[in-house]
mmCIF file of C-alpha atoms in Angstrom:
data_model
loop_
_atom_site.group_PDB
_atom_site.id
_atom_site.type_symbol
_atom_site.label_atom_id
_atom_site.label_comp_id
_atom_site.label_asym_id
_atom_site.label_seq_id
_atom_site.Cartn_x
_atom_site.Cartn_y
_atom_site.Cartn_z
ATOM 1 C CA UNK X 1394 -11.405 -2.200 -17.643
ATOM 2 C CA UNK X 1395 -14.030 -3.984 -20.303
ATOM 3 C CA UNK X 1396 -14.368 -2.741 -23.316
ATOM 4 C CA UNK X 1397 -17.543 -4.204 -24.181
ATOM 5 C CA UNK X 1398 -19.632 -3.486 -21.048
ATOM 6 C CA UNK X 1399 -22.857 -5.300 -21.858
ATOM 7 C CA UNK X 1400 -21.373 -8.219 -22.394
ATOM 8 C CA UNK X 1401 -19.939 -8.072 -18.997
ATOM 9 C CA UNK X 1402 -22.459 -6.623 -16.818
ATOM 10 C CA UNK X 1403 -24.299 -10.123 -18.223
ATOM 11 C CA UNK X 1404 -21.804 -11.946 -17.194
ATOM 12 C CA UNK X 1405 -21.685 -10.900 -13.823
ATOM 13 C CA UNK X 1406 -25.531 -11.418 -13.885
ATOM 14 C CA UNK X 1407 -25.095 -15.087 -15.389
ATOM 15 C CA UNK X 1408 -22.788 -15.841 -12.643
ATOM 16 C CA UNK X 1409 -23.875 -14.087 -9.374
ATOM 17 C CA UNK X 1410 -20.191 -12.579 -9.229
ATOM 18 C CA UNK X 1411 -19.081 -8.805 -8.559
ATOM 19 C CA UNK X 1412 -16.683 -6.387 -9.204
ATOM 20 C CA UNK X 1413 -15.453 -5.039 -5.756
ATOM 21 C CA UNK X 1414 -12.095 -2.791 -4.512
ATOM 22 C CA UNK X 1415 -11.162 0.267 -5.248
ATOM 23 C CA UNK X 1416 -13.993 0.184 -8.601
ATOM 24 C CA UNK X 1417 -16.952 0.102 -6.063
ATOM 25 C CA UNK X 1418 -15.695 2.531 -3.888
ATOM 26 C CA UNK X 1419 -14.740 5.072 -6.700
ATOM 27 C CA UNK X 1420 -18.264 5.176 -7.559
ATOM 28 C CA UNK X 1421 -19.184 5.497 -4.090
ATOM 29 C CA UNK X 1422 -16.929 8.878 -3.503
ATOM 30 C CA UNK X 1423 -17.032 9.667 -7.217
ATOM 31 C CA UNK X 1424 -17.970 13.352 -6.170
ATOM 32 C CA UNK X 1425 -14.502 13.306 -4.316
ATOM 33 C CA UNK X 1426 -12.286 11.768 -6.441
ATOM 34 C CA UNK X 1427 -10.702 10.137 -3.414
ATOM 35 C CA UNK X 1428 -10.112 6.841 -4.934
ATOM 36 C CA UNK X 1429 -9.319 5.943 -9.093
ATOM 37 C CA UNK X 1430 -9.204 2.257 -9.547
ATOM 38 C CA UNK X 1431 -5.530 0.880 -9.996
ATOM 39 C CA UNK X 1432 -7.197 -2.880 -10.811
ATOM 40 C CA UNK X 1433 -10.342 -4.461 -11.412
ATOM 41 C CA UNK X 1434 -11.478 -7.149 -8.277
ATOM 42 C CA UNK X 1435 -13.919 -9.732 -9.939
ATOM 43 C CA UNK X 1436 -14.946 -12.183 -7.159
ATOM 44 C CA UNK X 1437 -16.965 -15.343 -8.492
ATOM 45 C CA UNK X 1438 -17.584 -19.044 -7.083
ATOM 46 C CA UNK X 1439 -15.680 -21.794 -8.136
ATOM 47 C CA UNK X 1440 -18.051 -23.207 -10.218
ATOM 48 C CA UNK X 1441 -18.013 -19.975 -12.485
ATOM 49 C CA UNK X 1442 -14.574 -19.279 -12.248
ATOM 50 C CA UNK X 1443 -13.489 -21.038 -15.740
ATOM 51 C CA UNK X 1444 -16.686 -18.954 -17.597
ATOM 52 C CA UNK X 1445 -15.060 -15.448 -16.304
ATOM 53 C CA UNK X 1446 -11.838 -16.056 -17.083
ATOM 54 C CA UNK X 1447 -12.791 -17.164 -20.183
ATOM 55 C CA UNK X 1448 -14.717 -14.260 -20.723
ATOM 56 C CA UNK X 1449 -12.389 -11.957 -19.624
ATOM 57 C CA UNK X 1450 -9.357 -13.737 -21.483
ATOM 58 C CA UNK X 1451 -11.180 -14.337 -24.889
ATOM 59 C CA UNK X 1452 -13.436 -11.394 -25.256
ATOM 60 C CA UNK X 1453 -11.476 -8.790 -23.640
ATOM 61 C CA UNK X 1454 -8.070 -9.681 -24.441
ATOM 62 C CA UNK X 1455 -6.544 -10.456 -21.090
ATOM 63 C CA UNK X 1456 -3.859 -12.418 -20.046
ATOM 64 C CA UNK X 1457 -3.509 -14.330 -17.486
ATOM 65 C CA UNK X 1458 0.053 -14.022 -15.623
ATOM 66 C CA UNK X 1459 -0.524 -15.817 -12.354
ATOM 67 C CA UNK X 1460 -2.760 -17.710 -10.760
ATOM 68 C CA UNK X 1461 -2.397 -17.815 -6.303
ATOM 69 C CA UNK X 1462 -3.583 -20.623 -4.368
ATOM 70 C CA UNK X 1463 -4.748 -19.946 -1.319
ATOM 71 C CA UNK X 1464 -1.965 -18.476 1.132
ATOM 72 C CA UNK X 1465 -2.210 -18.016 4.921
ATOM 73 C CA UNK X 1466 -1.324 -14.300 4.316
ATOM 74 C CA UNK X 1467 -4.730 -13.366 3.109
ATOM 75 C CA UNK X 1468 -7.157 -12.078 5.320
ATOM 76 C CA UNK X 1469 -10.114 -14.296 4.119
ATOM 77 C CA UNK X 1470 -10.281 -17.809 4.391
ATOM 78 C CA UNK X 1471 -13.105 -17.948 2.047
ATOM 79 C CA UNK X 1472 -10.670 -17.144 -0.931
ATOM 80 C CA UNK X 1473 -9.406 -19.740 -2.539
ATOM 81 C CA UNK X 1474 -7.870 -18.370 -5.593
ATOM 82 C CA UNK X 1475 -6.868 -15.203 -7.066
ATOM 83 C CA UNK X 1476 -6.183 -15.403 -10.944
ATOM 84 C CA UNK X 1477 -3.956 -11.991 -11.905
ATOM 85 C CA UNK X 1478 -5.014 -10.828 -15.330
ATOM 86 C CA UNK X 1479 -3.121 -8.311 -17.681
ATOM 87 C CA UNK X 1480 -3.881 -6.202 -20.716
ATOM 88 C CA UNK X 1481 -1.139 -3.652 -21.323
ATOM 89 C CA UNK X 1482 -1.649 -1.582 -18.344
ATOM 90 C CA UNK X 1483 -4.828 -2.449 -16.909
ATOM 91 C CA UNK X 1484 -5.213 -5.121 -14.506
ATOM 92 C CA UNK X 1485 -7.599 -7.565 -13.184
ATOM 93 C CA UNK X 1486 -7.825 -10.087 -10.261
ATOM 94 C CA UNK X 1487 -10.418 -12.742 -10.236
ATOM 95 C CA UNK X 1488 -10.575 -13.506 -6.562
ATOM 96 C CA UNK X 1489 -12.255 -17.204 -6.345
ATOM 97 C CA UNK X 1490 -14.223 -18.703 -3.389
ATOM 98 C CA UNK X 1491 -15.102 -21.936 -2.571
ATOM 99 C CA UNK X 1492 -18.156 -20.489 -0.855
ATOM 100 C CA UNK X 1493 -21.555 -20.979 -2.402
ATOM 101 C CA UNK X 1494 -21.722 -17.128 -3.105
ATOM 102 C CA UNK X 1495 -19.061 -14.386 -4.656
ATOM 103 C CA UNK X 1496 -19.986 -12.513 -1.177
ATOM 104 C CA UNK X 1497 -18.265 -14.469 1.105
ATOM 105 C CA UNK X 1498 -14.864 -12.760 1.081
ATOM 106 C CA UNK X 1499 -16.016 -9.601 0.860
ATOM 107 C CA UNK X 1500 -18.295 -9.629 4.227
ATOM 108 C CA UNK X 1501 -14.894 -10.788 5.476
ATOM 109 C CA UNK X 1502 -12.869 -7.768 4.563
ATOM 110 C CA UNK X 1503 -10.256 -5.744 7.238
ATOM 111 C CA UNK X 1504 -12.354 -3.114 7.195
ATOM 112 C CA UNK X 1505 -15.765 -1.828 6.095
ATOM 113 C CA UNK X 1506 -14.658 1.361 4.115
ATOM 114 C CA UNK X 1507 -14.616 -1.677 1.415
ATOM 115 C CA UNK X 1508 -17.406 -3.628 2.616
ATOM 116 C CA UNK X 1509 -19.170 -2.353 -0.980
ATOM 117 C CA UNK X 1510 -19.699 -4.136 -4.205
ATOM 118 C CA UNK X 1511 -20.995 -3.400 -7.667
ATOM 119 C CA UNK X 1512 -23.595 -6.345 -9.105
ATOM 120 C CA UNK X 1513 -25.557 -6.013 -12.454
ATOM 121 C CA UNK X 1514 -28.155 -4.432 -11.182
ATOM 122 C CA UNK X 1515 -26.634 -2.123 -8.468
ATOM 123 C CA UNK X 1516 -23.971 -0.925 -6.315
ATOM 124 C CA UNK X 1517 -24.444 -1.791 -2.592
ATOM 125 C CA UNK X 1518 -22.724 -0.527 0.053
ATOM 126 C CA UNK X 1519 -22.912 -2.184 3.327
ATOM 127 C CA UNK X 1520 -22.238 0.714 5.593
ATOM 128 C CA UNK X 1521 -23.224 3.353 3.467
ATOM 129 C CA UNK X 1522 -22.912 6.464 6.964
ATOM 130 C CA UNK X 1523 -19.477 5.436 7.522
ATOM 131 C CA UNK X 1524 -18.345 5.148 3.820
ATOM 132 C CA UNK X 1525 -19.328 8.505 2.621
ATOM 133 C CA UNK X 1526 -18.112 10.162 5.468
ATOM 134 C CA UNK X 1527 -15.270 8.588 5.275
ATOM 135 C CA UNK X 1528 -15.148 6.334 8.656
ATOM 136 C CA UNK X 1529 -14.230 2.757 8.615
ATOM 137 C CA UNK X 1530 -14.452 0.104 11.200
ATOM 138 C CA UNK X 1531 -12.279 -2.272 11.153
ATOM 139 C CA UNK X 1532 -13.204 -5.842 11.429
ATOM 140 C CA UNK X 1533 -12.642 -6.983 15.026
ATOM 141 C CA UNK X 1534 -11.850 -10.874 13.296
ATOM 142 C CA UNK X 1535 -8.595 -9.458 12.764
ATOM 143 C CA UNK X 1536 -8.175 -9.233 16.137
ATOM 144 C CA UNK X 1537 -9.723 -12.268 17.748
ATOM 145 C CA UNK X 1538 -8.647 -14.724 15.622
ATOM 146 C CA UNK X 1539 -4.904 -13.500 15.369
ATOM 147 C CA UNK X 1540 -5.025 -13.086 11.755
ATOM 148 C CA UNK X 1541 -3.117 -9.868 11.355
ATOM 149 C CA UNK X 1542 -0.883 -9.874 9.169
ATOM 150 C CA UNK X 1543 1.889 -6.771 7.914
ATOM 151 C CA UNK X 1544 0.012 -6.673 4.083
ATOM 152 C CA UNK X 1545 -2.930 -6.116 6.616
ATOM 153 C CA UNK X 1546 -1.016 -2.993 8.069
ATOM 154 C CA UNK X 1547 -0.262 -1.897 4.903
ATOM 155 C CA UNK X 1548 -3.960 -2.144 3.249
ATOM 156 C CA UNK X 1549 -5.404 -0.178 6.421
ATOM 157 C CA UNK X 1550 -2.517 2.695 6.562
ATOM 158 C CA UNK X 1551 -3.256 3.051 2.347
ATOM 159 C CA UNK X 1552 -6.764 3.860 3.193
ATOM 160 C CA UNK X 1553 -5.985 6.211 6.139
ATOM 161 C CA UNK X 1554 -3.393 8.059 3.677
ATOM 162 C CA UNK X 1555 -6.880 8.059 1.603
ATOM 163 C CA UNK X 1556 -8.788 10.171 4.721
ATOM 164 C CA UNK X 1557 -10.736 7.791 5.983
ATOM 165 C CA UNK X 1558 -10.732 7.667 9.801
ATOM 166 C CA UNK X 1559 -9.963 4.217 11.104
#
């Protein structure tokens, strides 16, 4: 997804953001092959939201094609903005919080088969048992606050079709 890596493994430390999604958990399960990254998730705070686009725009040739306010329809109130890059057929989302860290959304996920994130300096997985043996819990918020939606059906049934036990 970068072709200068680097360069953008200094960016995410300049920045405090990480790459999360399907990229994290690939490496996770990398022995299984169980999951190759359709996108790139890049989650960053609003205050360095303009240097990774920038970044990712200017020294990696991507473009941006939309650019989503927050909508009820996402699980995670602490997203505020999801910037859609392109470059011919790779893609990239810069998912945007208005939280003081890039973390924020991710801790509030549907489920935790991808509670896991990739920083400069490591890859962390939050429920490391469950993830490798592919078991998920999913996040009882869902439930209690009345926030599921059908994409939410849809995101959960992709990763069961994926083996992991719900």
């Amino acid at each position: 997804f970068t072709k200068d890596v680097s360069t953008f493994v200094g960016l995410l430390d300049r920045t405090g953001s990480v790459v999360s999604g399907s990229c994290a958990l690939n490496l996770l399960q990398a022995e299984r092959n169980a999951v190759i990254p359709q996108d790139m998730d890049v989650y960053t705070t609003e205050i360095f939201q303009t240097e990774v686009l920038d970044h990712l725009k200017n020294q990696e040739g991507y473009q941006c094609v939309q650019e989503v306010v927050k909508k009820s329809d996402y699980d995670s109130s602490a997203i505020c903005k999801i910037h859609k890059l392109v470059r011919g057929e790779r893609k990239v989302d810069i998912i945007v919080t208005d939280w003081k860290c890039a973390l924020a959304p991710i801790l509030q996920f549907h489920s935790t088969a991808v509670m896991n994130y990739i920083t400069a300096r490591s890859i962390v997985c939050l429920y490391p048992r469950w993830t490798t043996a592919n078991k998920s819990f999913i996040h009882p918020r869902l439930y209690l606050e009345h926030i599921t939606h059908l994409r939410t059906v849809h995101v959960l049934m992709k990763y069961k079709r994926r083996g992991f036990l719900l």
